N, CA and C of each residue as an Amber inpcrd file, in Angstrom:
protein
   528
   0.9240000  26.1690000  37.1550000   1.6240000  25.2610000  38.0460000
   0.6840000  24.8060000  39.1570000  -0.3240000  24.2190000  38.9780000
  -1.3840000  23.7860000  39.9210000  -1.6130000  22.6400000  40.0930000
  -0.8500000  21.4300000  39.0950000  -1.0420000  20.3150000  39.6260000
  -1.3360000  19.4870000  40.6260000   0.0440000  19.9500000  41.8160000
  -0.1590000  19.6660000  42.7550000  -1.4660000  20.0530000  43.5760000
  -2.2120000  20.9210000  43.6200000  -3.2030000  21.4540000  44.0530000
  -4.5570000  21.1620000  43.5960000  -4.7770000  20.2130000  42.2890000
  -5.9670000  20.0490000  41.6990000  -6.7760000  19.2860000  42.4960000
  -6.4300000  18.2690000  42.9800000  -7.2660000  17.3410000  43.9550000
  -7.8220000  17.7440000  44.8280000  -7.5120000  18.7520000  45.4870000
  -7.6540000  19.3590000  46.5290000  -8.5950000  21.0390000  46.3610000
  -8.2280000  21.0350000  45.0160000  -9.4070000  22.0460000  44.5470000
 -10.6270000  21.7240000  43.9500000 -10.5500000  20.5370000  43.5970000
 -11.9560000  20.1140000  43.1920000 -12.3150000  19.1990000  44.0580000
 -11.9370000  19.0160000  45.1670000 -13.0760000  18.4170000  46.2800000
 -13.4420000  19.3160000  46.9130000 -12.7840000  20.6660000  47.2850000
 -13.5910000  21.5990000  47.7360000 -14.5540000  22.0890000  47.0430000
 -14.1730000  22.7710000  46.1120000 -15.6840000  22.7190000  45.3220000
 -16.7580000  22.0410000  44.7900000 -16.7830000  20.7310000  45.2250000
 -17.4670000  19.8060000  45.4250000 -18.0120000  19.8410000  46.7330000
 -17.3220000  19.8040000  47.8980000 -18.2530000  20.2770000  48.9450000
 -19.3150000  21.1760000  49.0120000 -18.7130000  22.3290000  48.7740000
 -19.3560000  23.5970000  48.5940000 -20.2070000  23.5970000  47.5210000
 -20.7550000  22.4710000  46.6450000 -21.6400000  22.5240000  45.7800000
 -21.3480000  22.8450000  44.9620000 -20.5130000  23.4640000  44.2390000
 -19.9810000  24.0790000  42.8690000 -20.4250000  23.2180000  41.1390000
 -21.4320000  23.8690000  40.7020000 -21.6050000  22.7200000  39.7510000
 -21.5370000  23.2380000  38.1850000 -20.1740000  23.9440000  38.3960000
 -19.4500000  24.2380000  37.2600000 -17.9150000  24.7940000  36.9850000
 -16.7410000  24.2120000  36.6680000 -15.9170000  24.8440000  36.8810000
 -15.1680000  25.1640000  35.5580000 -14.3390000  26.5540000  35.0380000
 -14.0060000  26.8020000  33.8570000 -12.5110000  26.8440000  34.2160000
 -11.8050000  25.7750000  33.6480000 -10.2820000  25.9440000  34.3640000
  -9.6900000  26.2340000  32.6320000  -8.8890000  27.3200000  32.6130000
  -8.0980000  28.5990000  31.5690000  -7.4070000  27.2140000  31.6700000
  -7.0060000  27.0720000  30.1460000  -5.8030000  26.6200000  29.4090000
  -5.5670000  26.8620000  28.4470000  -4.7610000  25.7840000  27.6660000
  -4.9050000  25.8560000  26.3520000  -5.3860000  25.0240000  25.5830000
  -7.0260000  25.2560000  25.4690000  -7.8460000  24.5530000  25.0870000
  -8.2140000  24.8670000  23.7600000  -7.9000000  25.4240000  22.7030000
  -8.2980000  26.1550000  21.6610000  -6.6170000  25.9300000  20.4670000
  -5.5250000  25.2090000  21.2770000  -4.2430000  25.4540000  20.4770000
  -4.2460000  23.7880000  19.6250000  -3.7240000  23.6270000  18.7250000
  -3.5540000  22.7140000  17.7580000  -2.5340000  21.7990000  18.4950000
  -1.6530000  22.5100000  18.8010000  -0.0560000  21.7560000  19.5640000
  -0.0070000  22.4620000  20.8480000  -0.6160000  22.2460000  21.2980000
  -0.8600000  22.5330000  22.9670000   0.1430000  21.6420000  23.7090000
   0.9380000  22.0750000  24.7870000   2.1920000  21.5000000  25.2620000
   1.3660000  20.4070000  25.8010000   2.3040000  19.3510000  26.0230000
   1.7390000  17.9760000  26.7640000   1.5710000  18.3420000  27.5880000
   1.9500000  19.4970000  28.5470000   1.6490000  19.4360000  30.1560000
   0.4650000  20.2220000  30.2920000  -0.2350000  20.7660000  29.1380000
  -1.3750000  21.2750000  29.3030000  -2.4630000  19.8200000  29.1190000
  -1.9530000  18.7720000  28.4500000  -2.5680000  17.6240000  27.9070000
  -2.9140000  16.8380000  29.0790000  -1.8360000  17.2870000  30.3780000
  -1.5930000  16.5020000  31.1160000  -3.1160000  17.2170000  31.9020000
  -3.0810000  18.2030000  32.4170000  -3.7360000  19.2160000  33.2260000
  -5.2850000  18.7480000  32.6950000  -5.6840000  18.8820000  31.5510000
  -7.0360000  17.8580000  31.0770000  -6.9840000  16.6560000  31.3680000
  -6.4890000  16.0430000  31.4680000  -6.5410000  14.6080000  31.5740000
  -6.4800000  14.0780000  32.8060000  -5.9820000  15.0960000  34.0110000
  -6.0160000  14.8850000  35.6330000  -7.9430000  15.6890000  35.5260000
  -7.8290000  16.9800000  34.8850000  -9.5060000  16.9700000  35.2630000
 -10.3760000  16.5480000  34.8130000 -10.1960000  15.8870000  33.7400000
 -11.2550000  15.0150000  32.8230000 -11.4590000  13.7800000  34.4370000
 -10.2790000  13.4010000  34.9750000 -10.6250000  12.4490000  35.8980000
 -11.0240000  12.8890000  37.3210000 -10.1750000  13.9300000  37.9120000
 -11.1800000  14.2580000  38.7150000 -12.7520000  14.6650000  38.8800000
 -13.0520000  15.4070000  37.4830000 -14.3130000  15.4940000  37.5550000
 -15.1470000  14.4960000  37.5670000 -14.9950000  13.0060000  37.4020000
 -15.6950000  12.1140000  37.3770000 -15.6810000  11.9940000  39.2380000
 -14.2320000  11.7060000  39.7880000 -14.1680000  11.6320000  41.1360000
 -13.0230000  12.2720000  41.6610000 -13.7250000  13.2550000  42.6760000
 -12.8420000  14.1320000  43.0140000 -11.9230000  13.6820000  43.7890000
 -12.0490000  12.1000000  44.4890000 -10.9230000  11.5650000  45.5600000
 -10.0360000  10.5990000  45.0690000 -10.0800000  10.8370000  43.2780000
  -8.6170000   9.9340000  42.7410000  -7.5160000  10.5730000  43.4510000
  -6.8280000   9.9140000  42.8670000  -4.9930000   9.6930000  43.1660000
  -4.5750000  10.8290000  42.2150000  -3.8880000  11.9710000  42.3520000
  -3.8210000  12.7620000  41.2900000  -2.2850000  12.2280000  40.7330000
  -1.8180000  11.6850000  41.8350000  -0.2490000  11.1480000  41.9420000
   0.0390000  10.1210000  41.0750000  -1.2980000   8.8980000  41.2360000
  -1.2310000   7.7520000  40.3820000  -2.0100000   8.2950000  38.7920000
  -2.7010000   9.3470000  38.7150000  -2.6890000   9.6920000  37.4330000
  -1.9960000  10.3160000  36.4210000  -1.1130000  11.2690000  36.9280000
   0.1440000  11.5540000  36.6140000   1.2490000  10.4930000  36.2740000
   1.6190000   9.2900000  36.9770000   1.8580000   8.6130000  36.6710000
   1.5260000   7.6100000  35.2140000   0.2350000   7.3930000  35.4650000
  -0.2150000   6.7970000  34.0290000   0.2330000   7.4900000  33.1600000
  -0.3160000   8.6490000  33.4460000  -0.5040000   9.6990000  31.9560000
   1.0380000   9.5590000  31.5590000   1.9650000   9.7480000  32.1670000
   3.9160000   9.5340000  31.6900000   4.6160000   8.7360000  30.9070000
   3.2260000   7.0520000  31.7340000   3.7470000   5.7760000  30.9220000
   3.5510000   5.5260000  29.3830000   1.9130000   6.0240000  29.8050000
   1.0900000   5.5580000  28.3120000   1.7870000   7.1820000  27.1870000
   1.9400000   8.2590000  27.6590000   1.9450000   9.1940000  26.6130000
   3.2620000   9.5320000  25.8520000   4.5400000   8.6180000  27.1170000
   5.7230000   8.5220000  26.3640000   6.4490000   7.1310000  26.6920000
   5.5770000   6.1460000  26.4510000   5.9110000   5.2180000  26.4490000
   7.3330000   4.9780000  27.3580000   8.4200000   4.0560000  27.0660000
   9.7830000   4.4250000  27.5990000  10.4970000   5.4610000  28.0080000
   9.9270000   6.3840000  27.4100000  10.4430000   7.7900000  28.1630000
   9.8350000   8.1730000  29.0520000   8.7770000   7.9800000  29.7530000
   8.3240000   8.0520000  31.0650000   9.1750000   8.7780000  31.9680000
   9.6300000   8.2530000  32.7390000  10.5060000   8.0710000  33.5930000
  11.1670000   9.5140000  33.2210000  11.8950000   9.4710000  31.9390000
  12.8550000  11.1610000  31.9160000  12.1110000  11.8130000  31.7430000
  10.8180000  11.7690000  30.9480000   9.9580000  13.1440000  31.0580000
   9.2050000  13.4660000  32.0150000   9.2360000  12.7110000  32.9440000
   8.8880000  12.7660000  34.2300000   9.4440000  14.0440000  34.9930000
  10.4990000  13.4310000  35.0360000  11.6670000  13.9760000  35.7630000
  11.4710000  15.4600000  34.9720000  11.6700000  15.4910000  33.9730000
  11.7960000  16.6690000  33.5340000  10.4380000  17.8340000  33.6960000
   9.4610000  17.1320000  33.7940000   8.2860000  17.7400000  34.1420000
   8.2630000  18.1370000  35.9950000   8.6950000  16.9010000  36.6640000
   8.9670000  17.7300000  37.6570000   9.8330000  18.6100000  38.0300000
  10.9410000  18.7420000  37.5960000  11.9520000  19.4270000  37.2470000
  11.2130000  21.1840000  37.4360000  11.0620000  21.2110000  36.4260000
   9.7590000  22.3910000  35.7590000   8.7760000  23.2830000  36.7820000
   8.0820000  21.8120000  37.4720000   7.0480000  22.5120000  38.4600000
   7.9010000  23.1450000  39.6570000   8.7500000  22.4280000  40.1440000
   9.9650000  22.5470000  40.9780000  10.3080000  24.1830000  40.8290000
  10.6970000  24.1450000  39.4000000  11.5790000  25.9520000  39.4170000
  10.3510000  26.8090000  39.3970000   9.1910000  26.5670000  38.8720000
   7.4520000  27.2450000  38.5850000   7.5650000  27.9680000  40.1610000
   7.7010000  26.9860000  40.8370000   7.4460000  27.0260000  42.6880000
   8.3360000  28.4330000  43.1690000   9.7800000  27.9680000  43.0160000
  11.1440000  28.5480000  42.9820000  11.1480000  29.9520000  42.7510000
  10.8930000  30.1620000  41.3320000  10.2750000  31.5430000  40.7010000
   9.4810000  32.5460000  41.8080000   8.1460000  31.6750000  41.4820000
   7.0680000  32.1630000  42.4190000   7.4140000  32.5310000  43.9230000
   8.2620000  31.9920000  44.4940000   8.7080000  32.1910000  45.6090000
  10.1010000  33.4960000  45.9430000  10.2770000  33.1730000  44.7060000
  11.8830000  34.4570000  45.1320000  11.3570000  35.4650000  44.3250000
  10.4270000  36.0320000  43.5100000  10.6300000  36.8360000  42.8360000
   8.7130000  37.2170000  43.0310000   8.0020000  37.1800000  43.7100000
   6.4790000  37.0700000  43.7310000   6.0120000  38.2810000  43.2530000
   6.6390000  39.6300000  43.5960000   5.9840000  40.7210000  42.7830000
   5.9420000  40.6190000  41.6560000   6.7170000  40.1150000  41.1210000
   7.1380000  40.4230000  39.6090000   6.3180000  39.3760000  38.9510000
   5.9010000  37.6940000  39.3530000   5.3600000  36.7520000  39.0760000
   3.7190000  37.5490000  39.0910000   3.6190000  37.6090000  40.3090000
   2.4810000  37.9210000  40.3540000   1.0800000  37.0290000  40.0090000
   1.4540000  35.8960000  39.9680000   0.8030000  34.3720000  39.8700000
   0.7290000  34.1390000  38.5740000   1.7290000  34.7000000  37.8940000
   1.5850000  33.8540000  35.9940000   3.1290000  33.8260000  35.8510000
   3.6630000  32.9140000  35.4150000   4.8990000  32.8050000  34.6560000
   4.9720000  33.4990000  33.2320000   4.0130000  33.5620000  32.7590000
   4.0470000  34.6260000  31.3670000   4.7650000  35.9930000  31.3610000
   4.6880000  36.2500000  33.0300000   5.1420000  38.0860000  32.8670000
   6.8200000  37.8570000  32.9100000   7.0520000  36.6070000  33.1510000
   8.7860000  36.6930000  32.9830000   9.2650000  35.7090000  32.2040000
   8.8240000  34.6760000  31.0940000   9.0150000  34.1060000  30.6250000
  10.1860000  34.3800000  29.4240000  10.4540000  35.1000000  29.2450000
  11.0520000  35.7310000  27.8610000  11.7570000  36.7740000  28.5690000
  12.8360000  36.3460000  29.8690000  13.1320000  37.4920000  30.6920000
  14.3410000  36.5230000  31.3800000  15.8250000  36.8900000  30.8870000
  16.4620000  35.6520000  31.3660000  17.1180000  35.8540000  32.6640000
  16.5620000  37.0680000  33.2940000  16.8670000  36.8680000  34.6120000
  16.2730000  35.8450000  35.1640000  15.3200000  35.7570000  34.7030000
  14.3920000  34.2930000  35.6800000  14.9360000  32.8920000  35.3160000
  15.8940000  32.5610000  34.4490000  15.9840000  31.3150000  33.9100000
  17.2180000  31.1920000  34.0520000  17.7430000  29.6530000  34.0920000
  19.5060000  29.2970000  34.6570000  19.5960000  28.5040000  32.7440000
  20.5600000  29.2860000  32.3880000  21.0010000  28.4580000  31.3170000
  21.2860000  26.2860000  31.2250000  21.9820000  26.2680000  32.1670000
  22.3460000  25.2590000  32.9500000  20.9510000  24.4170000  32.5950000
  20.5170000  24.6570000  33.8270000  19.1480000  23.9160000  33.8010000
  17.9120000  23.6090000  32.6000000  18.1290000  24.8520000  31.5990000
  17.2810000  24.6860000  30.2740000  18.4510000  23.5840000  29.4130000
  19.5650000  23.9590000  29.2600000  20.2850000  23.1200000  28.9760000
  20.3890000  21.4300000  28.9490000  19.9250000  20.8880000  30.2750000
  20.0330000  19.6860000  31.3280000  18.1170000  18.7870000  30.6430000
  17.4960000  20.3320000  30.7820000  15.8560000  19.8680000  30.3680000
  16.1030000  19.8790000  28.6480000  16.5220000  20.5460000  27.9530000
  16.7980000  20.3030000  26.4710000  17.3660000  18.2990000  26.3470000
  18.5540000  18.3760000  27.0770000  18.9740000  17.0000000  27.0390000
  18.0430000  16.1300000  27.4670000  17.2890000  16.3610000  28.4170000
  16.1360000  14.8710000  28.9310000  15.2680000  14.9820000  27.8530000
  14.8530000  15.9750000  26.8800000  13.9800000  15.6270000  25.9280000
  14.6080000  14.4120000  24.6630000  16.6610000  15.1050000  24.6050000
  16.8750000  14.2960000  23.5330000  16.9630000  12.5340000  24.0310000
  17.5260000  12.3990000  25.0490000  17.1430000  11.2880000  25.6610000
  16.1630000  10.3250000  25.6440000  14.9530000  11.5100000  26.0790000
  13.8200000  11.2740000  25.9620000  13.5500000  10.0370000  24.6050000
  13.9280000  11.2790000  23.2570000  13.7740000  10.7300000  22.0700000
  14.3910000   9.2140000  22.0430000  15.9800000   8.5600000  22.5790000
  16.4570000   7.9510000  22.3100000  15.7460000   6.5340000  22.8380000
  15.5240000   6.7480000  24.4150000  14.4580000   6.1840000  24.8490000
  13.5980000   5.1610000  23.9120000  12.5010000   5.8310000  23.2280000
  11.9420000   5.7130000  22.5210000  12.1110000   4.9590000  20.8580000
  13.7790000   4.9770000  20.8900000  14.1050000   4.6040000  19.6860000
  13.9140000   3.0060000  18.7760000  13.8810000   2.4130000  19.3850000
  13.5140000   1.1980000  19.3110000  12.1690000   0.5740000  18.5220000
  11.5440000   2.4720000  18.6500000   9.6600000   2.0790000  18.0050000
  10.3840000   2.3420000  16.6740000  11.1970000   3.0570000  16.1450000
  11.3720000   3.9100000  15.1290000  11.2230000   2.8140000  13.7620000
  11.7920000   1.9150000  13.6840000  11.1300000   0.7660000  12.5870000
  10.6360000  -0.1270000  12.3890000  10.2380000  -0.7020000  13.8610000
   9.3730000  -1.8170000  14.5130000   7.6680000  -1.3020000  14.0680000
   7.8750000   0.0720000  14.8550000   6.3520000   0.8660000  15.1370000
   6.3110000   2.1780000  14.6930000   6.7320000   2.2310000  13.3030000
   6.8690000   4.2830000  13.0760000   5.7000000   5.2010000  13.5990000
   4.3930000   4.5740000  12.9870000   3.5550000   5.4120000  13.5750000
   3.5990000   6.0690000  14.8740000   3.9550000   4.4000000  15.7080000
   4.2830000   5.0040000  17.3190000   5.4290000   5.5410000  18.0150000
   6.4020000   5.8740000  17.1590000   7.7300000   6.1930000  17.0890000
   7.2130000   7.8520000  17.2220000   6.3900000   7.9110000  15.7400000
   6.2860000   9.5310000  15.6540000   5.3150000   9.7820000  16.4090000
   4.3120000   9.0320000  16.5810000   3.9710000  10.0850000  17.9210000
   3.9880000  10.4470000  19.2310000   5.1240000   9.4920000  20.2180000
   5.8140000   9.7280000  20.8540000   7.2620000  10.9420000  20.9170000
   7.2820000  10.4580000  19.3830000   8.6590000  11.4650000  19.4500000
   7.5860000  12.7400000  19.3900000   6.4700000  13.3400000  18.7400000
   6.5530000  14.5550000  18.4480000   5.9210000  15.2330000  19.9430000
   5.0210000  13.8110000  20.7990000   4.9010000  14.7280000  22.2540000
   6.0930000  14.5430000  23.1390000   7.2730000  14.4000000  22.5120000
   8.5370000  14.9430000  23.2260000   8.9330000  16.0030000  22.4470000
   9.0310000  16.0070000  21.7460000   9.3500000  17.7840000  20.7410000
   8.5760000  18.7500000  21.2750000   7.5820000  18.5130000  21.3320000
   6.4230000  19.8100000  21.7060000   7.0710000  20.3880000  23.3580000
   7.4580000  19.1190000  23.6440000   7.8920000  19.5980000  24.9830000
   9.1470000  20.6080000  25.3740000   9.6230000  20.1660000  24.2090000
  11.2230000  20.3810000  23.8920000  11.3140000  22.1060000  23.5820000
   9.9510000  22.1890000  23.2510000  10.0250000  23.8830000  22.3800000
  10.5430000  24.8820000  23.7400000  10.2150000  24.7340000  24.7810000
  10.3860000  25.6020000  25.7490000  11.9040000  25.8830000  25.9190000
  12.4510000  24.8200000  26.3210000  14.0120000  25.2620000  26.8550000
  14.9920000  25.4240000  25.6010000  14.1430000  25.3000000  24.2780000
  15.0630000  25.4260000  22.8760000  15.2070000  26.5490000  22.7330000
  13.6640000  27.1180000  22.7880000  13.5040000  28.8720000  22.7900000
  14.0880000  29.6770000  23.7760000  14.2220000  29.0650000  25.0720000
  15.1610000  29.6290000  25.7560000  16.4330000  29.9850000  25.9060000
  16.8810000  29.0230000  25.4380000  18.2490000  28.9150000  25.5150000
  18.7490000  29.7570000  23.6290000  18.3410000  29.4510000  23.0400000
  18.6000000  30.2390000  22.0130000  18.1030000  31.7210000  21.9680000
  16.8440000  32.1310000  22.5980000  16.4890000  33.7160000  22.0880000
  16.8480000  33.8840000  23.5870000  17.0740000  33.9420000  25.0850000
  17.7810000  34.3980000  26.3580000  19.1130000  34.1960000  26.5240000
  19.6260000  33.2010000  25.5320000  21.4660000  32.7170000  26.0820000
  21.9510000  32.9050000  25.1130000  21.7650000  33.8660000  23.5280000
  22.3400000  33.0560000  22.4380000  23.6290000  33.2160000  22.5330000
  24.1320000  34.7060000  23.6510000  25.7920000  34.4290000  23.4810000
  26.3450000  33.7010000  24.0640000  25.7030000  32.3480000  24.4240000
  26.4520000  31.2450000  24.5870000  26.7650000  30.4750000  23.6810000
  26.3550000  30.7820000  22.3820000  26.5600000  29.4470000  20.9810000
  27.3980000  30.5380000  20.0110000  28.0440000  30.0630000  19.1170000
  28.7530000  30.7810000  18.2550000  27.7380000  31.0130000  17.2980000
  28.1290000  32.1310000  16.3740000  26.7430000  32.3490000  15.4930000
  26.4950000  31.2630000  14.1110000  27.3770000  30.8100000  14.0540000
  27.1740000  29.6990000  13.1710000  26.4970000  28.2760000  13.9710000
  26.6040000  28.3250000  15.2610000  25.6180000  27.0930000  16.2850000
  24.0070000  27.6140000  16.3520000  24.2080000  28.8890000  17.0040000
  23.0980000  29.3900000  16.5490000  22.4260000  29.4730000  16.0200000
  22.9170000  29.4360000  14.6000000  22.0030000  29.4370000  13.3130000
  21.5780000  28.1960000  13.0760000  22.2120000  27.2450000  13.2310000
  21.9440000  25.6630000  12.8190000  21.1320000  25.2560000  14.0920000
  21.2470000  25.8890000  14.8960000  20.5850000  25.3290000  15.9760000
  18.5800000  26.2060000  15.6920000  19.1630000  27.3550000  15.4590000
  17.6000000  27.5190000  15.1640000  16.7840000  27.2840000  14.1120000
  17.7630000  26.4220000  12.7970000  17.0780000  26.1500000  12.0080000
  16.4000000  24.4760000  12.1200000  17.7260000  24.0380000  13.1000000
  16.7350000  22.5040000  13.5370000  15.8060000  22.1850000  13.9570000
């Protein structure tokens, strides 16, 4: 959850001379979430110049990577960093600066809200619908960097909430 903070970390280390930096992701995964896509693509540009707009690149990156869905996956991405913050703030021992140590832990998560982010992805999709026989190619690959996105609050809400679905929703739901 460092977005907000990247600009501001690579001009300091630019002051300070720093003339190498190794920023941990997921650089090695096949289907690496878009918001890791996103996180390269703000430092692919800061490293050229550390006094872009990290605000107006974020922006681009929303328009061009989900076309019409912009705007909700936006939202839904800030959404995200929003509770990242939230977390980190009410619960800090336990965070301990990674969301990994509670991820799969549904005290940390509001059904509700994975719920609300599940829907801006399908949205998302609908958004988008219009490419679906005009532009398939660009249909599917918009739709699938909204799926990828989608994996988080699916897995949530099904393996942290499942006794909220009947077991026959359940099942159809985890086989979709």
């Amino acid at each position: 959850n460092t977005f907000g903070v990247m600009g501001e970390t690579y001009r300091f280390l630019k002051e300070n001379n720093c003339s190498m930096v190794y920023s941990e992701g997921q650089h090695d995964l096949k289907a690496r979430s878009v918001y890791s896509r996103l996180k390269l693509y703000i430092e692919s540009k800061i490293m050229i110049n550390v006094n872009v707009n990290v605000n107006e690149i974020i922006n681009k990156f929303f328009k061009y990577y989900y076309d019409k869905a912009g705007d909700t996956m936006k939202a839904f991405f800030e959404e995200m960093v929003q509770w990242g913050y939230y977390q980190e703030e009410t619960w800090p021992a336990v965070f301990n600066g990674t969301i990994y140590n509670v991820a799969n832990n549904a005290d940390y998560w509001n059904a509700n809200t994975l719920s609300k982010w599940e829907d801006a992805c399908y949205k998302a999709i609908e958004e988008i619908s219009y490419l679906e026989k005009s532009k398939p190619a660009d249909y599917d690959m918009y739709r699938d960097n909204i799926l990828i996105e989608s994996i988080f609050p699916r897995w949530a809400l099904l393996e942290l909430f499942s006794n909220n679905f009947s077991s026959a929703e359940l099942d159809a739901r985890r086989r979709s």
